[in-house]
Coordinates of N, CA and C in Angstrom, one line a residue:
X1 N -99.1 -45.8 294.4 CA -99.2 -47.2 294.6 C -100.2 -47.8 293.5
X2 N -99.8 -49.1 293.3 CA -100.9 -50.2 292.0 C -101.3 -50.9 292.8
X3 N -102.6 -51.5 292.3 CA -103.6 -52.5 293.4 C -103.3 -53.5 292.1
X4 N -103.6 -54.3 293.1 CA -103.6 -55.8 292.0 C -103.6 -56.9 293.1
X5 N -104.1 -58.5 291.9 CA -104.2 -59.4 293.1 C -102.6 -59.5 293.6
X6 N -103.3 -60.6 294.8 CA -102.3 -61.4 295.3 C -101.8 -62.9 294.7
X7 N -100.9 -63.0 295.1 CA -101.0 -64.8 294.4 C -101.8 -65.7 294.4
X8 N -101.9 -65.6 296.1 CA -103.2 -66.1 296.8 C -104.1 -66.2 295.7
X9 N -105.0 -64.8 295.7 CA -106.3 -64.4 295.0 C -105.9 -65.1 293.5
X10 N -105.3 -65.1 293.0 CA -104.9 -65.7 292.1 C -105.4 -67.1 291.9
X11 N -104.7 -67.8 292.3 CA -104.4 -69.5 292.7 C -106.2 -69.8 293.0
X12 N -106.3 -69.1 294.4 CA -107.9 -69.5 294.2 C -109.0 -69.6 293.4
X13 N -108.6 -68.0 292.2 CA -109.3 -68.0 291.1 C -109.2 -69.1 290.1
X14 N -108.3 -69.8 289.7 CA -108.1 -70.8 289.4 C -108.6 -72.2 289.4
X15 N -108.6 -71.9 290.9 CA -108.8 -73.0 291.3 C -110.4 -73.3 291.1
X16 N -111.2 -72.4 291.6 CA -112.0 -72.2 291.3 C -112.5 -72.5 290.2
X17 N -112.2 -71.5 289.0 CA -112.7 -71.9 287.7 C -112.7 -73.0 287.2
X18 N -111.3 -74.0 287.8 CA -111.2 -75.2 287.3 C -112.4 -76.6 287.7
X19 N -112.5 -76.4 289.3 CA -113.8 -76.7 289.9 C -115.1 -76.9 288.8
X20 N -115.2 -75.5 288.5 CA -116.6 -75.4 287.7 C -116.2 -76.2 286.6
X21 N -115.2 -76.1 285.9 CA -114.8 -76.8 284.3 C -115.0 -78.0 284.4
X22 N -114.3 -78.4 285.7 CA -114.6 -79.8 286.0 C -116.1 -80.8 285.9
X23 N -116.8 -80.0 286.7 CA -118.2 -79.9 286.8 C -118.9 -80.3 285.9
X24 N -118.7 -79.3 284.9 CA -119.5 -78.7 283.3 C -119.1 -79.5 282.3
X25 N -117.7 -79.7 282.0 CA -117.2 -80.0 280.4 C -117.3 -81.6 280.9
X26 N -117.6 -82.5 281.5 CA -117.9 -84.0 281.0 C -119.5 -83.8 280.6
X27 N -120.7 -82.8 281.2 CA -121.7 -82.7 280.9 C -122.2 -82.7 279.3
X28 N -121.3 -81.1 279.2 CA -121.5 -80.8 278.0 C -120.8 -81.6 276.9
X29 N -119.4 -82.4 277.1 CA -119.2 -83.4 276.2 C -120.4 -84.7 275.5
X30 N -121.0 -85.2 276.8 CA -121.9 -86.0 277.3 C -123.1 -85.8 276.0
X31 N -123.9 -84.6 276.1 CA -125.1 -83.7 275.2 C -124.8 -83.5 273.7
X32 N -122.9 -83.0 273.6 CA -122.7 -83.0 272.3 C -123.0 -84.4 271.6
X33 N -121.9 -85.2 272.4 CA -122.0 -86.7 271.6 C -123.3 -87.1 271.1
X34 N -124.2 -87.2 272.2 CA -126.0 -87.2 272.3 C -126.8 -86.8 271.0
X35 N -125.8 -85.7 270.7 CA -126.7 -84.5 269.3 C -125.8 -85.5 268.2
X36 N -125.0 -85.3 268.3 CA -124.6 -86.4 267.3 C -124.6 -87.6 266.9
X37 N -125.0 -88.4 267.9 CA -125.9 -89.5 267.4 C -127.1 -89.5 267.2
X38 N -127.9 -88.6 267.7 CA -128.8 -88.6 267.2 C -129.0 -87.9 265.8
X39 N -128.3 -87.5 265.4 CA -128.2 -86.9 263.8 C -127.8 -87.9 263.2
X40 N -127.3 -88.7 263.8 CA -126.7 -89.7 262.7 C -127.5 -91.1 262.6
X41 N -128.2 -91.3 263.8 CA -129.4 -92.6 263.6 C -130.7 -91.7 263.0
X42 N -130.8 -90.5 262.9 CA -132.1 -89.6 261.8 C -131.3 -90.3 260.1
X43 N -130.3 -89.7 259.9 CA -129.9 -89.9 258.5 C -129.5 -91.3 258.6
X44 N -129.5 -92.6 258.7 CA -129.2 -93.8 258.2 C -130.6 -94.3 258.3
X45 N -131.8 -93.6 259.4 CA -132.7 -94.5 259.0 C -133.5 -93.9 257.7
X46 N -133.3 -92.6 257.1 CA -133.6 -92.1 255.9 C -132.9 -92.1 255.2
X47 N -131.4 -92.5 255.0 CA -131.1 -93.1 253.8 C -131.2 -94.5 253.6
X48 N -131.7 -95.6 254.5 CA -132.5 -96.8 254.3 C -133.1 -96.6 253.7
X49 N -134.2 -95.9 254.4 CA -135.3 -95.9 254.0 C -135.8 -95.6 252.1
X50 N -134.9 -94.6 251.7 CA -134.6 -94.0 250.9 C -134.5 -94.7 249.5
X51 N -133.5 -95.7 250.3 CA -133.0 -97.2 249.0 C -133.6 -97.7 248.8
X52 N -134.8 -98.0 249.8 CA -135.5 -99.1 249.8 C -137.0 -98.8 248.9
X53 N -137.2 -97.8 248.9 CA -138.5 -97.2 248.6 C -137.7 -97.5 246.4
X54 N -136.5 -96.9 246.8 CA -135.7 -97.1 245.0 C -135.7 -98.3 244.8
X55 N -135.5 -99.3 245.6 CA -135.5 -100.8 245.8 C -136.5 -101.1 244.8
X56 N -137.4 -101.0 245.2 CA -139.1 -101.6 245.6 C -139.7 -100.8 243.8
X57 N -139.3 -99.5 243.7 CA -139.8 -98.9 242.2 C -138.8 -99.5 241.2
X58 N -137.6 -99.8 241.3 CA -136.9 -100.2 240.0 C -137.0 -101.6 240.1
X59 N -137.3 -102.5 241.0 CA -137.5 -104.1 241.4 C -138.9 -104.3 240.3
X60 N -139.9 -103.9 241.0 CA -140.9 -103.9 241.1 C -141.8 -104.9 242.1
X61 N -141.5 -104.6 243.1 CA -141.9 -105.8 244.1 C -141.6 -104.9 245.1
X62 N -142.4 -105.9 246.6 CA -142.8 -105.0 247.7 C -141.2 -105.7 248.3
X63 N -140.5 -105.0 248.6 CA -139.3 -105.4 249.3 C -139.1 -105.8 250.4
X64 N -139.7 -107.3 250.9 CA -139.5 -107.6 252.0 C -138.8 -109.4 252.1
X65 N -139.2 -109.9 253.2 CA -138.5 -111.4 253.2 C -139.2 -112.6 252.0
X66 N -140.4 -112.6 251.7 CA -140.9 -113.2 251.0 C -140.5 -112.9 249.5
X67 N -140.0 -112.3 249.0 CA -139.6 -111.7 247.8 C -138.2 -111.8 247.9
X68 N -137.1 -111.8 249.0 CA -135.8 -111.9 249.1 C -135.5 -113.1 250.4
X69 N -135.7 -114.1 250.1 CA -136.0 -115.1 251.4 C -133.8 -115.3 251.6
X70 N -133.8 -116.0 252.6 CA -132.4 -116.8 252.5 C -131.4 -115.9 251.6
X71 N -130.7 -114.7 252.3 CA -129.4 -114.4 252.0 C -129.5 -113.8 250.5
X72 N -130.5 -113.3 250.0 CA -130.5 -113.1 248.3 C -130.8 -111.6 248.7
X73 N -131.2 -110.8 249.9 CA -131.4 -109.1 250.3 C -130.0 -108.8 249.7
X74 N -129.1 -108.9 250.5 CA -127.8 -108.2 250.4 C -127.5 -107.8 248.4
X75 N -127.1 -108.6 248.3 CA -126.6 -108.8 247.0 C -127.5 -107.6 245.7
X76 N -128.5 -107.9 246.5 CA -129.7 -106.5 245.5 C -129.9 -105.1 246.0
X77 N -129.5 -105.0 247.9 CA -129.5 -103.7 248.1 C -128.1 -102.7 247.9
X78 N -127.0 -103.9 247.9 CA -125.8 -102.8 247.9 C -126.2 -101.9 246.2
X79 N -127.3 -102.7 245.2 CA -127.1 -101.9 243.9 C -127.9 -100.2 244.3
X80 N -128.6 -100.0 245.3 CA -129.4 -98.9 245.8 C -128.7 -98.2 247.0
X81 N -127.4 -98.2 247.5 CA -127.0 -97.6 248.6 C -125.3 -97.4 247.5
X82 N -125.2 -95.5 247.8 CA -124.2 -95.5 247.2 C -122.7 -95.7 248.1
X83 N -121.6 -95.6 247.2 CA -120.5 -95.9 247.7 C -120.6 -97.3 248.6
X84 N -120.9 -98.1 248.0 CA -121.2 -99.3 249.3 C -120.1 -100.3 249.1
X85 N -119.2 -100.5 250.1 CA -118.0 -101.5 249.9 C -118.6 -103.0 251.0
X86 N -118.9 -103.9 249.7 CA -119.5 -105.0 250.5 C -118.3 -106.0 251.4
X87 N -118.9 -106.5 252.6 CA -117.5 -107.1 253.3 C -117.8 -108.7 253.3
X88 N -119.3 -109.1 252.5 CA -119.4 -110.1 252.0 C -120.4 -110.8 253.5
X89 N -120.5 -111.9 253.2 CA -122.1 -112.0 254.7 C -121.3 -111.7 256.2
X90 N -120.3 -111.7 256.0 CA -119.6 -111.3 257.6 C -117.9 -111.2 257.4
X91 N -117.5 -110.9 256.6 CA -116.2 -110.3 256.0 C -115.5 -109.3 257.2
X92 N -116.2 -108.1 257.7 CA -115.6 -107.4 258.4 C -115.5 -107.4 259.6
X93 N -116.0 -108.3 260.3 CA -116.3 -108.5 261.4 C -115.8 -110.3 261.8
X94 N -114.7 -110.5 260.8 CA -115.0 -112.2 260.5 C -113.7 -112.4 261.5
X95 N -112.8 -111.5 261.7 CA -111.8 -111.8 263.0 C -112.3 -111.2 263.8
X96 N -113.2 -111.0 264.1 CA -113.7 -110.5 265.7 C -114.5 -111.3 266.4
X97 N -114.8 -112.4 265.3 CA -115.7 -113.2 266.3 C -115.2 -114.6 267.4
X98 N -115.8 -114.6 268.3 CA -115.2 -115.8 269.6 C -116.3 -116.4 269.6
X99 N -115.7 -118.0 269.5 CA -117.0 -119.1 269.6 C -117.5 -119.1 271.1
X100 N -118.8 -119.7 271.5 CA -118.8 -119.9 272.6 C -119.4 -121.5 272.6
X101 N -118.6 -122.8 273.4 CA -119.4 -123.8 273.4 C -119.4 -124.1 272.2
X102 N -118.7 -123.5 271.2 CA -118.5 -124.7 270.3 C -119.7 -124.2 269.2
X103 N -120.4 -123.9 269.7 CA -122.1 -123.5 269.0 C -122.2 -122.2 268.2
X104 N -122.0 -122.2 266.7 CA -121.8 -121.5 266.0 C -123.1 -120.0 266.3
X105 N -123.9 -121.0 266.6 CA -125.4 -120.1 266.7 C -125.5 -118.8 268.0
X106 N -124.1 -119.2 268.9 CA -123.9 -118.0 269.9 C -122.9 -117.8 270.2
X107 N -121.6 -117.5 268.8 CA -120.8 -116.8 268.3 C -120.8 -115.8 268.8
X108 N -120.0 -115.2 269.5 CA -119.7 -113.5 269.8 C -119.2 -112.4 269.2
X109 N -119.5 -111.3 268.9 CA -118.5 -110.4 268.1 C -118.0 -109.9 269.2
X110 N -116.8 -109.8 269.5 CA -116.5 -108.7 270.5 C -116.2 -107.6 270.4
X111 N -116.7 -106.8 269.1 CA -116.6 -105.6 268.9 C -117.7 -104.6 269.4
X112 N -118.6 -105.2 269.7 CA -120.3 -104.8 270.3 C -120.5 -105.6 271.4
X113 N -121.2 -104.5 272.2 CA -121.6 -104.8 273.2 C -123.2 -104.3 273.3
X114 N -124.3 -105.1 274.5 CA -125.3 -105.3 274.9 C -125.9 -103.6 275.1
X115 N -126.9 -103.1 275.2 CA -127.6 -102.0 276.0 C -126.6 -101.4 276.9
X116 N -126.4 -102.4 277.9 CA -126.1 -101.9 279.2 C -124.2 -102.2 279.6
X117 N -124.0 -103.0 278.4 CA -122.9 -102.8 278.0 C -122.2 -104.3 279.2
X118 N -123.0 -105.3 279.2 CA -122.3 -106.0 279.9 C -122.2 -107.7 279.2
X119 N -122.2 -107.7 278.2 CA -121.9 -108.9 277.7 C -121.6 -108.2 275.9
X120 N -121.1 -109.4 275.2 CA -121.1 -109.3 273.9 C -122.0 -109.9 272.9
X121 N -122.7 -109.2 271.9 CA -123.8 -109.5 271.4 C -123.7 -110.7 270.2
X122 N -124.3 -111.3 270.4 CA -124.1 -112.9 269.1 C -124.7 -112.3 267.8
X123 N -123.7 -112.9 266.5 CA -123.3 -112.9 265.6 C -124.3 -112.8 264.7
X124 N -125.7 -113.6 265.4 CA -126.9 -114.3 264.6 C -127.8 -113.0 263.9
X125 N -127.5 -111.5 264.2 CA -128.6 -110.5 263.7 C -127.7 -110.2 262.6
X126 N -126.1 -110.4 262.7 CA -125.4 -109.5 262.0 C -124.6 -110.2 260.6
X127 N -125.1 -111.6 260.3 CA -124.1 -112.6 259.6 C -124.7 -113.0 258.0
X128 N -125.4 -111.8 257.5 CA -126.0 -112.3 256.1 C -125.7 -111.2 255.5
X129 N -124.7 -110.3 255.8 CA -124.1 -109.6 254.5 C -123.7 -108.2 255.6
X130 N -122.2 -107.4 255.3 CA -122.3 -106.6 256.1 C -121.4 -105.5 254.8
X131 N -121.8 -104.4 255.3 CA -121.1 -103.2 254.2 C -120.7 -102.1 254.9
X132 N -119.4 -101.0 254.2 CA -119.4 -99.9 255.0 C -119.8 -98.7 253.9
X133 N -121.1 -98.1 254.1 CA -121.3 -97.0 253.3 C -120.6 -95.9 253.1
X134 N -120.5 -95.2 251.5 CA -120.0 -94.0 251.8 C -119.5 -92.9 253.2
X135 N -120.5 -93.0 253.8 CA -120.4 -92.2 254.1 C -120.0 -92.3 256.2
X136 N -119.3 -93.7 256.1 CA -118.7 -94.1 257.3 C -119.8 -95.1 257.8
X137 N -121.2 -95.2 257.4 CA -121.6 -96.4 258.3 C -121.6 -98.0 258.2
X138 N -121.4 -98.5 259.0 CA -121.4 -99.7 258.5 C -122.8 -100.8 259.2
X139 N -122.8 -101.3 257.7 CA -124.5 -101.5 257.7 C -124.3 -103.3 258.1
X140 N -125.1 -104.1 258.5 CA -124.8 -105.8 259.2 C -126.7 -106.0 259.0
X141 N -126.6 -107.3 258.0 CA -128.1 -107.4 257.5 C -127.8 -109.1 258.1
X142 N -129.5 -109.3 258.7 CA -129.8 -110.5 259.1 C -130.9 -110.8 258.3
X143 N -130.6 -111.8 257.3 CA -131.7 -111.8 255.9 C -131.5 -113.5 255.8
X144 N -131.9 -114.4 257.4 CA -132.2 -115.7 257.4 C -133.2 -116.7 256.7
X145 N -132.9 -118.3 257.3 CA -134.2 -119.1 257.0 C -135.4 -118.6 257.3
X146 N -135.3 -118.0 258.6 CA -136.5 -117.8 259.5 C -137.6 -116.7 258.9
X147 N -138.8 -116.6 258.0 CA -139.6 -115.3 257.4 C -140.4 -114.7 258.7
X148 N -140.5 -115.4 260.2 CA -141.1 -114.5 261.4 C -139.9 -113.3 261.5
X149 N -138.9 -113.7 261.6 CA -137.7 -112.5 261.7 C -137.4 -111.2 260.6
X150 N -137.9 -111.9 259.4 CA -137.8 -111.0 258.5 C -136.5 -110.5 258.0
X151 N -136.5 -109.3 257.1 CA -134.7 -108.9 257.4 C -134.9 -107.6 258.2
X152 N -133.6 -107.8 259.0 CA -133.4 -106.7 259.4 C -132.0 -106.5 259.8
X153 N -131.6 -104.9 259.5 CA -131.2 -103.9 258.9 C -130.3 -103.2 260.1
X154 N -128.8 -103.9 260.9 CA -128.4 -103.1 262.1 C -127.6 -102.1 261.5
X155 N -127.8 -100.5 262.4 CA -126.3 -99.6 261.7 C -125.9 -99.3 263.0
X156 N -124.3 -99.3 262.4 CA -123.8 -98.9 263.5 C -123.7 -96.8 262.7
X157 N -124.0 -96.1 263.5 CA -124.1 -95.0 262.9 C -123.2 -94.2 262.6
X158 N -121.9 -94.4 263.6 CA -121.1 -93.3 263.8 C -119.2 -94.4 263.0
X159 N -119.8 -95.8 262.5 CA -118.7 -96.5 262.0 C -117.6 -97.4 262.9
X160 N -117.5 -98.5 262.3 CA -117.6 -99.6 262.7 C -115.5 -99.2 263.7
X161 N -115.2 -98.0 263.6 CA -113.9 -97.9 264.6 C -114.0 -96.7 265.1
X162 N -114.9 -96.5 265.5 CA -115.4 -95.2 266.7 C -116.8 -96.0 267.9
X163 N -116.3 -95.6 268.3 CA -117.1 -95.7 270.2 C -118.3 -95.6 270.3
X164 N -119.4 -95.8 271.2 CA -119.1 -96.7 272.2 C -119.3 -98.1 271.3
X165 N -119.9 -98.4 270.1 CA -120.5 -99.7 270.0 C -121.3 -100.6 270.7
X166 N -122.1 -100.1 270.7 CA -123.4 -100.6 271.9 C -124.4 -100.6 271.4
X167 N -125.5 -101.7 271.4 CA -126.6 -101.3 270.6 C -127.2 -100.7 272.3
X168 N -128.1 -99.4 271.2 CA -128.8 -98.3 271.9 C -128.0 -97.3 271.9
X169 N -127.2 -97.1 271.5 CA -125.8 -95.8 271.7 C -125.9 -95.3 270.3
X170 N -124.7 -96.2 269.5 CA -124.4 -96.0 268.4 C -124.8 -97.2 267.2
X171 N -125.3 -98.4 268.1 CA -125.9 -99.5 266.9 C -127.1 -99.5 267.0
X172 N -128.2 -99.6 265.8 CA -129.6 -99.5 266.1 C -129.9 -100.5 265.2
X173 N -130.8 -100.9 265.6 CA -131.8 -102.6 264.4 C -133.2 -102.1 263.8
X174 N -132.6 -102.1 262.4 CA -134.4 -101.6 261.7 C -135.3 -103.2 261.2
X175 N -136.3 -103.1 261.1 CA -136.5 -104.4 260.3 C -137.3 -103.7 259.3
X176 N -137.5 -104.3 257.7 CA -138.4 -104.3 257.1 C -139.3 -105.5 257.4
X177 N -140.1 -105.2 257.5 CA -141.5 -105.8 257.7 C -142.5 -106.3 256.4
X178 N -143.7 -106.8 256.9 CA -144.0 -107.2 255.7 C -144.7 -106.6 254.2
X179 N -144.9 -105.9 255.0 CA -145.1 -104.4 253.6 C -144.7 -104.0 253.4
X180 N -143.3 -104.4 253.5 CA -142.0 -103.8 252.8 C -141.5 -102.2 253.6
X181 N -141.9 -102.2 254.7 CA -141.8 -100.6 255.4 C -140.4 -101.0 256.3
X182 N -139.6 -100.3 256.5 CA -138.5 -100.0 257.6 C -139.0 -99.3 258.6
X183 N -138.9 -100.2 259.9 CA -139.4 -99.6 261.0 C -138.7 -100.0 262.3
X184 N -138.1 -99.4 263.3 CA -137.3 -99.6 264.1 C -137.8 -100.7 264.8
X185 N -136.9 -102.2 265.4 CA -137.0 -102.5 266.0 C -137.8 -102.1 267.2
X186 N -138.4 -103.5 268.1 CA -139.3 -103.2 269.1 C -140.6 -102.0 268.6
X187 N -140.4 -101.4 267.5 CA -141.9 -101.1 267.0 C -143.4 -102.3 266.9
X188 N -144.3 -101.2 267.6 CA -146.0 -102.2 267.1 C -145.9 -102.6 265.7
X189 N -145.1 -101.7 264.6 CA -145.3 -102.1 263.4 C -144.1 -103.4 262.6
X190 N -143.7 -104.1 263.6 CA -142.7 -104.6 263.0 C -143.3 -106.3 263.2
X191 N -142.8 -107.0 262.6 CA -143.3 -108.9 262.5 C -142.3 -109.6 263.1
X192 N -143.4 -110.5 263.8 CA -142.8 -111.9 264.4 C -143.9 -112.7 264.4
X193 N -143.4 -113.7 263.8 CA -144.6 -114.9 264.8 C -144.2 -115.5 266.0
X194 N -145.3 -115.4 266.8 CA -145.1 -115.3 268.2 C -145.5 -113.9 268.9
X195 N -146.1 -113.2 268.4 CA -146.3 -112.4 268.8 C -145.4 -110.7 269.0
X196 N -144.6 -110.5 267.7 CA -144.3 -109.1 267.7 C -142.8 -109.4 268.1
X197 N -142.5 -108.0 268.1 CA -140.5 -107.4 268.3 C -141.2 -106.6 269.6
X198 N -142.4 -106.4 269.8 CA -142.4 -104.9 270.7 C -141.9 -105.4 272.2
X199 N -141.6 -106.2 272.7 CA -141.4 -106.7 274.1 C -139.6 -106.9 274.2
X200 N -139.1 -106.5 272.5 CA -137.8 -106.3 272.8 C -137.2 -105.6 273.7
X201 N -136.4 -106.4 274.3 CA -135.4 -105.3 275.6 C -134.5 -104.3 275.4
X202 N -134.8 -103.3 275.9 CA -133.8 -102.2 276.1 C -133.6 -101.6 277.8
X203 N -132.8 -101.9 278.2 CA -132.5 -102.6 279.8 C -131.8 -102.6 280.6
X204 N -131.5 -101.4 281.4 CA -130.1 -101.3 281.6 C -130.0 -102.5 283.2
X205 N -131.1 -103.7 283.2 CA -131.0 -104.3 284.0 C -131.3 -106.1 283.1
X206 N -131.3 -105.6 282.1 CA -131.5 -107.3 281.6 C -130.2 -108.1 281.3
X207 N -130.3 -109.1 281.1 CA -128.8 -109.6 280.8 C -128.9 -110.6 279.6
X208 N -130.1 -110.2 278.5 CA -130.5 -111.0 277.7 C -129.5 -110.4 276.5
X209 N -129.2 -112.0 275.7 CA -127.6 -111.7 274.7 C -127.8 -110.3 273.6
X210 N -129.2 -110.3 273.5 CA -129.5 -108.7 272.9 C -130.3 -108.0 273.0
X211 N -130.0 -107.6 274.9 CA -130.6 -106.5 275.1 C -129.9 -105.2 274.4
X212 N -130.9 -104.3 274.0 CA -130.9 -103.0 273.1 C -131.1 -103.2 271.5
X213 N -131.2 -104.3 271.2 CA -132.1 -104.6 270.1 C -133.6 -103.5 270.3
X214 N -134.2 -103.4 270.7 CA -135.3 -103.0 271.0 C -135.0 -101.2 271.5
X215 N -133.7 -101.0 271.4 CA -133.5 -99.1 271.6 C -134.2 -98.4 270.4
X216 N -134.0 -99.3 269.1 CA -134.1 -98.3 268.2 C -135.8 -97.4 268.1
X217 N -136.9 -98.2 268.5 CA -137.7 -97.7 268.6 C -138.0 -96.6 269.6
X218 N -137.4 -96.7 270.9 CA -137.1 -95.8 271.7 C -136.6 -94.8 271.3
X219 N -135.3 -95.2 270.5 CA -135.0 -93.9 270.1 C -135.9 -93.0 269.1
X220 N -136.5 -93.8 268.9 CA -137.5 -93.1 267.3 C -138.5 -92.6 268.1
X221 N -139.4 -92.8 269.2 CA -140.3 -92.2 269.9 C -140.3 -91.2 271.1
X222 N -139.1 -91.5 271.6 CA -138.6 -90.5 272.9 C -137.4 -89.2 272.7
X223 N -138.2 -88.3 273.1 CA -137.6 -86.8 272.3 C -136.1 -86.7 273.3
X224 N -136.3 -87.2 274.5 CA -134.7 -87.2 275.3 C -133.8 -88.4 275.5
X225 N -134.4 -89.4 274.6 CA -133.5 -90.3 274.6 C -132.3 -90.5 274.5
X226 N -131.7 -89.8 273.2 CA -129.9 -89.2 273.2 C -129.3 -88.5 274.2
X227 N -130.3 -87.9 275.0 CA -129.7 -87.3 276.2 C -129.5 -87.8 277.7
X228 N -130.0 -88.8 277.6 CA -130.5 -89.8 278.9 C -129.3 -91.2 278.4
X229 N -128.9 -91.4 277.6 CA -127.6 -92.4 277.2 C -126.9 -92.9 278.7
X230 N -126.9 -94.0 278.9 CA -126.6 -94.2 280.2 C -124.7 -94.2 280.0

C-alpha cells in the first residue's frame, strides 16, 4: 500500500495557503511601493539639488526669487537638468485643468489629488513652467509675483502617468529659499512672510485645497514615513 493525501487534505492545504497569501501579499506590495518612493523622492531632491548648486556656480548668483523674480526660473533651470523636455508654464497639464467659479486663481488639475486624497489640488503651485525629466519625472515650478512664496519646486517622483498622484505619496513641494538652499516644504528653513511654510498641512483630516504640501518635510525627517502611507 502508498500513503498519500486525501483530496480533502489537499483542498484545505490550499485553502489554507491562500488565506495566508491573502493576508501577506497586499502588505508586502504596500512596503515595496513605500521603498520605492522613497528612493525616488531621495534622488529628485539630489538631483535638484545638484542643478541648482551648477545653477548658482555657472550663473554666478545666489539662486533664488530675488535674482529670478516673475516666471524668468524656468527658462534658466531647464539649461542645468539634463534631458529636460519643457511643456512650457503649464503645457502638460493644460487639458487637465477644470475651472472652478469661473476664478482662474482656483483652477483644478484633476490629475492630483490632496494628502488625504479627497479633493483636487489648484493649479496656483504648479503654473510657471512644468517639464518631464530624463529620467521619468515630471517637475511643475511656481516662480510667481509673490517673493514671500519664493519658487518652489513640485515633483511628481514616480511620473506624471503612474499612481497614486497625491501630494505626500508620489508629489512632493521643495522651495528654494532665500539663500538659495532647496529645502522641503513645511521645513523651519523655508520663507514666507507671515510667518513660515512650517504650519503647512499634511492631514489626513484637513480639507484645505493643499493639504500635503507640507508632506515633503515629513518625509525628509521621519524614518517610517514611506511605510505609514495612508
Amino acid at each position: 500500500m502508498k500513503s498519500a493525501f486525501t483530496l480533502a487534505e489537499v483542498l484545505i492545504t490550499i485553502g489554507i495557503i491562500g488565506v495566508v497569501a491573502a493576508m501577506t501579499i497586499p502588505s508586502l506590495i504596500h512596503n515595496t511601493q513605500g521603498k520605492e518612493l522613497e528612493a525616488a523622492y531621495k534622488k529628485a531632491y539630489s538631483s535638484i539639488s545638484q542643478a541648482l548648486v551648477r545653477m548658482s556656480y555657472e550663473e554666478g548668483v545666489i539662486v533664488n526669487w530675488d535674482n529670478y523674480p516673475n516666471n524668468t526660473f524656468a527658462p534658466a533651470f531647464k539649461n542645468y537638468i539634463k534631458d529636460f523636455f519643457n511643456c512650457g508654464q503649464k503645457g502638460c497639464l493644460a487639458a487637465d485643468i477644470d475651472s472652478e467659479d469661473g476664478n482662474s486663481y482656483y483652477n483644478k488639475v484633476s490629475k492630483y489629488r490632496t494628502y488625504n486624497k479627497s479633493q483636487n489640488v489648484t493649479l496656483e503651485w504648479f503654473d510657471e513652467g512644468q517639464a518631464i525629466i530624463g529620467d521619468g519625472m515630471f517637475l511643475m515650478i511656481n516662480n510667481s509675483w509673490n517673493r514671500g512664496v519664493g519658487i518652489v519646486i513640485s515633483v511628481d517622483v514616480n511620473g506624471i502617468g503612474k499612481g497614486p498622484n497625491c501630494w505626500g505619496h508620489d508629489l512632493f513641494s521643495f522651495q528654494i529659499n532665500n539663500n538659495g538652499k532647496l529645502v522641503p516644504m513645511g521645513s523651519p528653513e523655508s520663507d514666507n512672510t507671515g510667518g513660515g511654510w512650517s504650519g503647512l498641512p499634511c492631514d489626513l483630516n484637513s480639507s484645505e485645497r493643499h493639504n500635503g504640501i507640507g508632506c515633503a518635510y515629513k518625509a525628509f525627517v521621519e524614518k517610517d514615513y514611506f511605510k505609514n502611507l495612508p
